[in-house]
Short mmCIF file of C-alpha atoms in Angstrom, two decimals:
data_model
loop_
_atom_site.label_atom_id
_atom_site.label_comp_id
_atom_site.label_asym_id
_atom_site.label_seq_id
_atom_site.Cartn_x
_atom_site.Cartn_y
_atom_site.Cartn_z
CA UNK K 1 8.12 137.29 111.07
CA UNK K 2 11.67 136.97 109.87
CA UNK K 3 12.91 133.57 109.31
CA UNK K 4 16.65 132.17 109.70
CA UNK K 5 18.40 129.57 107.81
CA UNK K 6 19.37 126.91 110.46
CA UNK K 7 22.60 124.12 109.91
CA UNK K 8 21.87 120.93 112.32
CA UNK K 9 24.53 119.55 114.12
CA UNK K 10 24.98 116.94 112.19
CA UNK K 11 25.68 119.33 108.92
CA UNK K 12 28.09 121.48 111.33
CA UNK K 13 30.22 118.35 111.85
CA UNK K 14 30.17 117.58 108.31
CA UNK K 15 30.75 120.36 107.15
CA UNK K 16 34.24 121.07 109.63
CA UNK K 17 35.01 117.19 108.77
CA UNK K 18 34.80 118.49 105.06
CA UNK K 19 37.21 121.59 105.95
CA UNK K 20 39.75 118.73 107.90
CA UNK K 21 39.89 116.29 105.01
CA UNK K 22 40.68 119.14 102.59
CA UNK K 23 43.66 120.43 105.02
CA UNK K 24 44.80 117.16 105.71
CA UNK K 25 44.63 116.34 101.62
CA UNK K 26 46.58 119.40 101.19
CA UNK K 27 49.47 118.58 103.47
CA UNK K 28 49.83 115.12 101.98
CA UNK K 29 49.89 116.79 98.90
CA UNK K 30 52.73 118.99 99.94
CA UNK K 31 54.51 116.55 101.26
CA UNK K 32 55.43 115.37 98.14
CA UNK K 33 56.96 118.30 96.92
CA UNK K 34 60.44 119.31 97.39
CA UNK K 35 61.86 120.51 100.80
CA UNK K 36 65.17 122.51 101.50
CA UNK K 37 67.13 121.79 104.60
CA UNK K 38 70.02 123.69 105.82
CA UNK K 39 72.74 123.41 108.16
CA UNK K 40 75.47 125.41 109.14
CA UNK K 41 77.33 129.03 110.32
CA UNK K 42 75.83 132.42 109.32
CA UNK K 43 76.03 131.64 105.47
CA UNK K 44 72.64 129.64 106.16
CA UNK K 45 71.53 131.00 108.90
CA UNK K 46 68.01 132.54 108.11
CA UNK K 47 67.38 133.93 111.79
CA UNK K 48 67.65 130.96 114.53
CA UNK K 49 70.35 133.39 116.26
CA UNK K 50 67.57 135.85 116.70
CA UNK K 51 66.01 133.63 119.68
CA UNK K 52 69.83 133.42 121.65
CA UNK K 53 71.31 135.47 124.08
CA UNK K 54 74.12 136.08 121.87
CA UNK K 55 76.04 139.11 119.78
CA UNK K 56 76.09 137.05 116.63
CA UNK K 57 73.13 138.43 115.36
CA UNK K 58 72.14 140.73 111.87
CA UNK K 59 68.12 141.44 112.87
CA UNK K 60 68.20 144.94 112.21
CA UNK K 61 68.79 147.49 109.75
CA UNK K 62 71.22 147.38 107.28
CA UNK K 63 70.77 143.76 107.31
CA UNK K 64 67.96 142.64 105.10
CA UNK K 65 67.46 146.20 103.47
CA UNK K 66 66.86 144.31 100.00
CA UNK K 67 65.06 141.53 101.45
CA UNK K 68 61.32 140.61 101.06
CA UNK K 69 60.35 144.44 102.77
CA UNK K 70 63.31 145.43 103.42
CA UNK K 71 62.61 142.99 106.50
CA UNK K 72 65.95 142.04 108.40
CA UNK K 73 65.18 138.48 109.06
CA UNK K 74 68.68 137.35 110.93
CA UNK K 75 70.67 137.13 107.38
CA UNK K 76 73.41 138.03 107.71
CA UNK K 77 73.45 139.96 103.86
CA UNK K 78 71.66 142.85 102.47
CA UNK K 79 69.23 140.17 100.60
CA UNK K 80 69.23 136.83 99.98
CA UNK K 81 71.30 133.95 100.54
CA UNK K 82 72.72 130.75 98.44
CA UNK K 83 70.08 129.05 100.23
CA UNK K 84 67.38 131.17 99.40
CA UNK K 85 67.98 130.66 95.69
CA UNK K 86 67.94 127.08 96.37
CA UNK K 87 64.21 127.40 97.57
CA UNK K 88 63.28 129.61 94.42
CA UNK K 89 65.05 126.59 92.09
CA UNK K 90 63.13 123.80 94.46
CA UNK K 91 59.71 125.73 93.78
CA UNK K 92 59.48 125.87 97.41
CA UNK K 93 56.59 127.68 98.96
CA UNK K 94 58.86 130.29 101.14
CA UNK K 95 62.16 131.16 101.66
CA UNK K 96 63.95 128.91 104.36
CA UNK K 97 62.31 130.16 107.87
CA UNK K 98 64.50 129.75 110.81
CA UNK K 99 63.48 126.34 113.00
CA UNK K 100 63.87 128.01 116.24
CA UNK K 101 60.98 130.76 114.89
CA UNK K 102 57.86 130.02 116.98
CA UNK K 103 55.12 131.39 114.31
CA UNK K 104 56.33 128.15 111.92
CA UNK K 105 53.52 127.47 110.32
CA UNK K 106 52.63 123.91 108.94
CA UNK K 107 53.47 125.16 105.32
CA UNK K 108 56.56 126.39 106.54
CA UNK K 109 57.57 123.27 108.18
CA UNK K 110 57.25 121.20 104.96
CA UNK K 111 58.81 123.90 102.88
CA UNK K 112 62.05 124.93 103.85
CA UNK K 113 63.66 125.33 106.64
CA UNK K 114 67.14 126.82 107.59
CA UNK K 115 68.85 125.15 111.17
CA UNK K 116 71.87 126.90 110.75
CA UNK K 117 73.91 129.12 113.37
CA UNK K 118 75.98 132.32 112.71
CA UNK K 119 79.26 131.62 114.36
CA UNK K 120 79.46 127.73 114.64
CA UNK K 121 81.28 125.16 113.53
CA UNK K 122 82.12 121.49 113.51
CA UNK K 123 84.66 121.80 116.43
CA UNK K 124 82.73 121.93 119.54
CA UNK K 125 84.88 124.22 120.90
CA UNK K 126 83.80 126.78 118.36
CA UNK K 127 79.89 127.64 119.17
CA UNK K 128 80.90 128.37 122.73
CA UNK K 129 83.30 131.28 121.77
CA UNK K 130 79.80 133.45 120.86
CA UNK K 131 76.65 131.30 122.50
CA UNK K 132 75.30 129.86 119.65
CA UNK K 133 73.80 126.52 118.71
CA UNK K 134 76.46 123.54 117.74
CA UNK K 135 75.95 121.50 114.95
CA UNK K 136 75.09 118.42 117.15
CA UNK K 137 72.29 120.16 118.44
CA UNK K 138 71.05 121.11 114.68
CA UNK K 139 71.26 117.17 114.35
CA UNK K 140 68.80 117.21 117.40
CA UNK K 141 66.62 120.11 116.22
CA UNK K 142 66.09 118.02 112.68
CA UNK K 143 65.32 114.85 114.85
CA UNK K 144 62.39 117.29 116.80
CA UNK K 145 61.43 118.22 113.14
CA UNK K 146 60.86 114.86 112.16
CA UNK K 147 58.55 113.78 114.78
CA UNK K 148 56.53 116.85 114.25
CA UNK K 149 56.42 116.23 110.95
CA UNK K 150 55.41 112.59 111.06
CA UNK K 151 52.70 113.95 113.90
CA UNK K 152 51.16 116.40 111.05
CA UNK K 153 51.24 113.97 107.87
CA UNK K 154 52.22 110.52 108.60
CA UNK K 155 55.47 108.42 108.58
CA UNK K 156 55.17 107.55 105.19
CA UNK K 157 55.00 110.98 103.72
CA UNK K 158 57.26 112.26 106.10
CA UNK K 159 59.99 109.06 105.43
CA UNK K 160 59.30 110.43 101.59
CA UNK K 161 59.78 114.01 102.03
CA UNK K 162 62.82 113.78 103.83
CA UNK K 163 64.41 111.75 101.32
CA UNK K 164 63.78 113.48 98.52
CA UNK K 165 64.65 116.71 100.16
CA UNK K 166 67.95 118.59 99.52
CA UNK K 167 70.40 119.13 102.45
CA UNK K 168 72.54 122.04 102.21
CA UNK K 169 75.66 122.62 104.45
CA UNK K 170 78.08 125.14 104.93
CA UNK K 171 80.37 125.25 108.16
CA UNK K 172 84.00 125.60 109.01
CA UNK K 173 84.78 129.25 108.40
CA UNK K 174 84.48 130.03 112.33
CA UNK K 175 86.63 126.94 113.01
CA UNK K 176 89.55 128.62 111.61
CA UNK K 177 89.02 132.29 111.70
CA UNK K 178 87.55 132.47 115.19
CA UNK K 179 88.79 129.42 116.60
CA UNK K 180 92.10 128.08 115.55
CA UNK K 181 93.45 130.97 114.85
CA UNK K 182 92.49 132.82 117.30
CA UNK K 183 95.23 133.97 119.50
CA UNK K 184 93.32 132.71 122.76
CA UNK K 185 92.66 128.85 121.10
CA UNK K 186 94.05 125.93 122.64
CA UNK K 187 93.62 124.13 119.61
CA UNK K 188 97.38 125.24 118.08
CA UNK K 189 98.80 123.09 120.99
CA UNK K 190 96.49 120.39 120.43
CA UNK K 191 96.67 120.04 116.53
CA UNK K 192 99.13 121.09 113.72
CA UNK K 193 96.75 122.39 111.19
CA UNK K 194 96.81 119.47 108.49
CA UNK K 195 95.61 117.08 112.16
CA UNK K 196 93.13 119.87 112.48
CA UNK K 197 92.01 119.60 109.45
CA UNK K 198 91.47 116.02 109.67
CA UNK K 199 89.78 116.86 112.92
CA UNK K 200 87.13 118.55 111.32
CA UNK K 201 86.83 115.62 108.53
CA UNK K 202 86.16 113.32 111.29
CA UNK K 203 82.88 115.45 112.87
CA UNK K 204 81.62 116.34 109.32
CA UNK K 205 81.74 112.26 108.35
CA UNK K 206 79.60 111.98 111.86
CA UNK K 207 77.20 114.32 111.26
CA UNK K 208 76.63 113.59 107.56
CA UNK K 209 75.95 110.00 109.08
CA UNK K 210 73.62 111.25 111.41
CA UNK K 211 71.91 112.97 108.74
CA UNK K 212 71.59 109.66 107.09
CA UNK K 213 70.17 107.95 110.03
CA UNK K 214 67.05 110.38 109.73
CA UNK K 215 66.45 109.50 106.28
CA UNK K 216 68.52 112.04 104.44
CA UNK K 217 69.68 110.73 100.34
CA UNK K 218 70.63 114.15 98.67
CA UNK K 219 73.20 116.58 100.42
CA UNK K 220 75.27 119.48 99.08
CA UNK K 221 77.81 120.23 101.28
CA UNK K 222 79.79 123.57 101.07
CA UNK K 223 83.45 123.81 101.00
CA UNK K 224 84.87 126.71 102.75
CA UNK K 225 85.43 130.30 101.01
CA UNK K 226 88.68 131.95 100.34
CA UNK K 227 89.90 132.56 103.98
CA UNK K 228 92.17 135.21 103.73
CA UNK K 229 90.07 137.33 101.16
CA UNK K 230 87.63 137.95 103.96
CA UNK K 231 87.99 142.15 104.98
CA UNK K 232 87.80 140.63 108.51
CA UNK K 233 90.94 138.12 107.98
CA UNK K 234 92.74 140.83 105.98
CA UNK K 235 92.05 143.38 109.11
CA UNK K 236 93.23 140.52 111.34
CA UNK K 237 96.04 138.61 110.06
CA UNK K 238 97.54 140.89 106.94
CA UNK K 239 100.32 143.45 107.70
CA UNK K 240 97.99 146.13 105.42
CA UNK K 241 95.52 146.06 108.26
CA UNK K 242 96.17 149.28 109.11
CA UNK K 243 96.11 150.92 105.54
CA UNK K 244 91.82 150.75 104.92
CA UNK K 245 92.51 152.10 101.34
CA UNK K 246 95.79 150.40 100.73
CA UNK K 247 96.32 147.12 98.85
CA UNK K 248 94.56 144.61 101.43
CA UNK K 249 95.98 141.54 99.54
CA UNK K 250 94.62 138.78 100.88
CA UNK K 251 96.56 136.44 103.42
CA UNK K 252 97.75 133.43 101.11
CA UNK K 253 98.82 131.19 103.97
CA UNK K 254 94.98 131.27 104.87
CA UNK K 255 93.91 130.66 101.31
CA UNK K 256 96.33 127.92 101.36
CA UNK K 257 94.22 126.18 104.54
CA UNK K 258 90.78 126.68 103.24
CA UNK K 259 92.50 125.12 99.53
CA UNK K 260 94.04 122.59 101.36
CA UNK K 261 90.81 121.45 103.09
CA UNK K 262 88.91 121.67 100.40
CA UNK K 263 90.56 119.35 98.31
CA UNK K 264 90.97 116.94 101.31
CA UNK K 265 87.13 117.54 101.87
CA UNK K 266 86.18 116.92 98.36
CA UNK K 267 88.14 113.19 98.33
CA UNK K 268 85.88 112.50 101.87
CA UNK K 269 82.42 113.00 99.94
CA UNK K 270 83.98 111.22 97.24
CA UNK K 271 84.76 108.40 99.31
CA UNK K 272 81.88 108.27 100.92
CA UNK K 273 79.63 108.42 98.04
CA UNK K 274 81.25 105.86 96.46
CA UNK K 275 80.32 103.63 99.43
CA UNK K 276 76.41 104.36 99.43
CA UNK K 277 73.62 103.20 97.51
CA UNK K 278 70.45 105.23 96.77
CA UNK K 279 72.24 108.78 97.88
CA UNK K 280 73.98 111.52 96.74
CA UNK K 281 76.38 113.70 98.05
CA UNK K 282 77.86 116.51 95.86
CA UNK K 283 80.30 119.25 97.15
CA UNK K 284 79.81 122.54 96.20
CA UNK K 285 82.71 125.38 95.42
CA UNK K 286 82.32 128.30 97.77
CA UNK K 287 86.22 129.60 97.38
CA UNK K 288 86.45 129.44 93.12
CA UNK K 289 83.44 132.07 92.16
CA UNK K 290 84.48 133.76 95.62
CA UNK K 291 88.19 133.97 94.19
CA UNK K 292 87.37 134.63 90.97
CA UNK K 293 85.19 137.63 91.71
CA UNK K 294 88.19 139.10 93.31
CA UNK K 295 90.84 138.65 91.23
CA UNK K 296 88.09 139.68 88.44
CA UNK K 297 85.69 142.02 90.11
CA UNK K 298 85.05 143.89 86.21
CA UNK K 299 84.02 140.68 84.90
CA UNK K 300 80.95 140.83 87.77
CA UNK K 301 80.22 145.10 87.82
CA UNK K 302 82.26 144.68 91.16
CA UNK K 303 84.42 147.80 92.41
CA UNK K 304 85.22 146.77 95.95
CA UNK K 305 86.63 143.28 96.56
CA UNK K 306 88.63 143.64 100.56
CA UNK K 307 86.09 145.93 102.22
CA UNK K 308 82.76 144.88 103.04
CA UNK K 309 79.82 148.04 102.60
CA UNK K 310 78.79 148.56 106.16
CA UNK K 311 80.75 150.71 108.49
CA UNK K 312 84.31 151.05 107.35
CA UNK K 313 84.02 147.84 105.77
CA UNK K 314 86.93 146.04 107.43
CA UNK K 315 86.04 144.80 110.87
CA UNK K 316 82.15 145.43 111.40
CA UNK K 317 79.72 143.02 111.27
CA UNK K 318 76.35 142.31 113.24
CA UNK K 319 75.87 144.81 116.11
CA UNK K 320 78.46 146.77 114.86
CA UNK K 321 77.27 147.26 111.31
CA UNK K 322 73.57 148.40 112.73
CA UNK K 323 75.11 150.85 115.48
CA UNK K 324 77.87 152.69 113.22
CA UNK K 325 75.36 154.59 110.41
CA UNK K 326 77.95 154.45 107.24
CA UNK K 327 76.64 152.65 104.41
CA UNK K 328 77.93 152.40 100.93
CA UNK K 329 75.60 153.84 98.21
CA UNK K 330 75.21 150.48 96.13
CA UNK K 331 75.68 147.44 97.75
CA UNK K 332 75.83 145.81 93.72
CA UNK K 333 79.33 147.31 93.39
CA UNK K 334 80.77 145.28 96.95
CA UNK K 335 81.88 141.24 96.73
CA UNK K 336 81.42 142.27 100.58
CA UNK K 337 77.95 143.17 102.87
CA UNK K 338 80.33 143.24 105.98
CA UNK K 339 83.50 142.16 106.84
CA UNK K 340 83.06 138.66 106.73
CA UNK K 341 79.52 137.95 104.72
CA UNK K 342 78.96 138.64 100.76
CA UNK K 343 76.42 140.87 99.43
CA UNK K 344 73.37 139.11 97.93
CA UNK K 345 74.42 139.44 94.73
CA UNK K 346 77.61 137.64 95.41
CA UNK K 347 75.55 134.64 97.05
CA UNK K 348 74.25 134.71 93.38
CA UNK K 349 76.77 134.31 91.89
CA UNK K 350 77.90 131.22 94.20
CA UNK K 351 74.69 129.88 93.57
CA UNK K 352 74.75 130.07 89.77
CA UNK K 353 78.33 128.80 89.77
CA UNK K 354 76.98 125.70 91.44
CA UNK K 355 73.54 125.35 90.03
CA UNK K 356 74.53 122.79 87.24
CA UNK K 357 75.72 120.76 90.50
CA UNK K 358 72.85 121.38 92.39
CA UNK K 359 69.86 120.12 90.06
CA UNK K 360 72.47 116.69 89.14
CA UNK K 361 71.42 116.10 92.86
CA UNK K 362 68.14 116.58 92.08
CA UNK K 363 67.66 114.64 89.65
CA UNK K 364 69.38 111.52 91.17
CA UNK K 365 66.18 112.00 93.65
CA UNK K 366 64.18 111.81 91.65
CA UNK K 367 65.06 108.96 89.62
CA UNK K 368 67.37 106.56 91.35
CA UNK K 369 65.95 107.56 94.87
CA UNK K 370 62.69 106.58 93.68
CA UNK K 371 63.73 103.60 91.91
CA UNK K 372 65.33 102.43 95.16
CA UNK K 373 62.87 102.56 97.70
CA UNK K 374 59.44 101.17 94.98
CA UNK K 375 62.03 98.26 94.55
CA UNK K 376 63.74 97.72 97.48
CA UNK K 377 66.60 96.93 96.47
CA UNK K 378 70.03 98.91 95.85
CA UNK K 379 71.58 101.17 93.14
CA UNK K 380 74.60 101.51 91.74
CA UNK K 381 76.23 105.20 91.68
CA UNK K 382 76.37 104.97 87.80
CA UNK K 383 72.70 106.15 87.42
CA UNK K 384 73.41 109.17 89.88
CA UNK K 385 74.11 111.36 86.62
#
């Protein structure tokens, strides 16, 4: 007669009380590591855009061709992003998975995760113009984060993680190029542009607060590109639109803007950081190793600086770039993926530009962030470097 091995029901429950405390260990564990979180237009966006009804979207081929499988995720690149390389420095578990992706895992969640928006801005007028998600609502998507967060590992671990997470954000792009100077805006009669640059100062102090509300010490916040370098400006607002393999200079008086707000941007962080105690906000070049790729393309094993590789490289992008089957043969040699978003190996070179920047900010977490909050008391910015 055969016999079988029999578990009582009291070994069952120990044994799936076993398999609980080990999961649960595991995400306290985790939740100690380092998280990304990023905010933002289509130079963060992983994929949220994929879950709106909107045109703003890069979720199929060519998009993502040299991404993990050739997968195209919502990127809007060939590969990877700034962000992505972020994760890799962090030792995160994953790239950065869109938020608004219903198959997050839990292991996702405490990794990295990307909030960000192709075609917004920090004008509210902006996300309207293409149906996509505002930053004020990626304030309110973090805040849902947080309480699921807190609902999987605690308030404590979750209060931890959060601060000694890094915050990336990159928006304003869309604010000019789509929005202000877009011949149908309304904001040219509203605001000369140095008021609407202020403007946009005034939201991004806001939501940098906000972040701060939610526990947020460490953010590195993007200043915009070259403007008038992008194929899509040059196609738009330069009198060699018309010539594809002409000069293309870029527009100046749009270089000029995104300069101009730079600089006024940087002296906001500044001021703010100056202000804060246990935090750290660093701003992060987007428009020098943009510029200087383009005025030096040799210097990178670039050959095409104004045209981006899909389509005919000066207008397409999104839809367009997946319906019109022209691709250039090596997407290495292009500053440009389409005509507005760089190539992965151009978000590279952004990233390494800025990488001695990025790990000061991590390092101020993990000493004077942790310093802070076991003492309770405050810290002066002089042990932020």
């Amino acid at each position: 007669m055969a016999t079988y091995k029999r578990f009582s029901f009291p070994h069952v429950y120990h044994y799936i009380f076993v398999l609980v405390s080990i999961n649960i260990a595991k995400a306290q564990a985790q939740s100690l590591n380092h998280s990304l979180y990023s905010f933002g237009d289509s130079f963060v966006d992983p994929g949220n855009n994929n879950y709106l009804d909107t045109i703003a979207k890069a979720n199929s081929p060519p998009y993502g061709q040299d991404f993990v499988n050739g997968t195209p995720t919502g990127r809007f690149t060939n590969g990877r992003q700034v962000t992505d390389f972020i994760a890799l420095n962090l030792s995160a578990l994953n790239y950065p998975r869109a938020y608004l992706d219903p198959n997050l895992s839990l292991e996702d969640l405490m990794s990295a995760v990307g909030f960000g928006s192709a075609g917004t801005g920090f004008d509210p007028l902006t996300p309207p113009i293409l149906d996509v998600i505002p930053i004020s609502t990626q304030l309110k998507y973090f805040i849902e984060y947080k309480r699921r967060l807190v609902a999987a590992i605690g308030e404590k671990n979750t209060e931890d993680k959060i601060g000694r997470a890094l915050v990336y954000v990159t928006a304003g792009t869309n604010d000019f190029i789509v929005n202000y100077f877009s011949s149908a805006s309304s904001r040219p009669d509203m605001y000369t542009i140095p008021e609407y640059q202020s403007f946009l100062l005034q939201l991004i102090r806001q939501f940098i607060q906000g972040l701060m509300d939610q526990g947020v010490r460490r953010i590195a916040f993007s200043g915009l590109p070259p403007l008038g370098c992008l194929p899509t400006s040059i196609t738009l607002y330069s009198n060699d639109s018309a010539n594809v393999d002409g000069p293309r200079d870029c527009v100046e008086y749009l270089n000029t803007v995104a300069q101009d707000f730079n600089l006024m941007l940087q002296n906001e962080l500044m001021t703010m950081q100056n202000s804060l105690n246990g935090s750290k906000i660093a701003y992060i070049d987007f428009y020098g190793p943009v510029n200087d790729t383009i005025k030096n393309p040799q210097k990178y094993g670039f050959d095409q600086v104004n045209r981006g590789c899909c389509g005919s490289g000066t207008i397409e992008q999104g839809i367009l770039c997946s319906l019109i089957p022209i691709l250039c043969p090596d997407a290495s040699k292009y500053v440009f993926w389409d005509a507005t978003h760089f190539t992965e190996k151009a978000y590279y070179i952004i990233y390494e530009a800025n990488r001695p920047i990025i790990d000061s900010v991590i390092n101020f977490t993990e000493e004077a962030y942790s310093i802070f909050f076991k003492a309770n008391r405050p810290i002066t910015n002089d042990v932020s470097n």
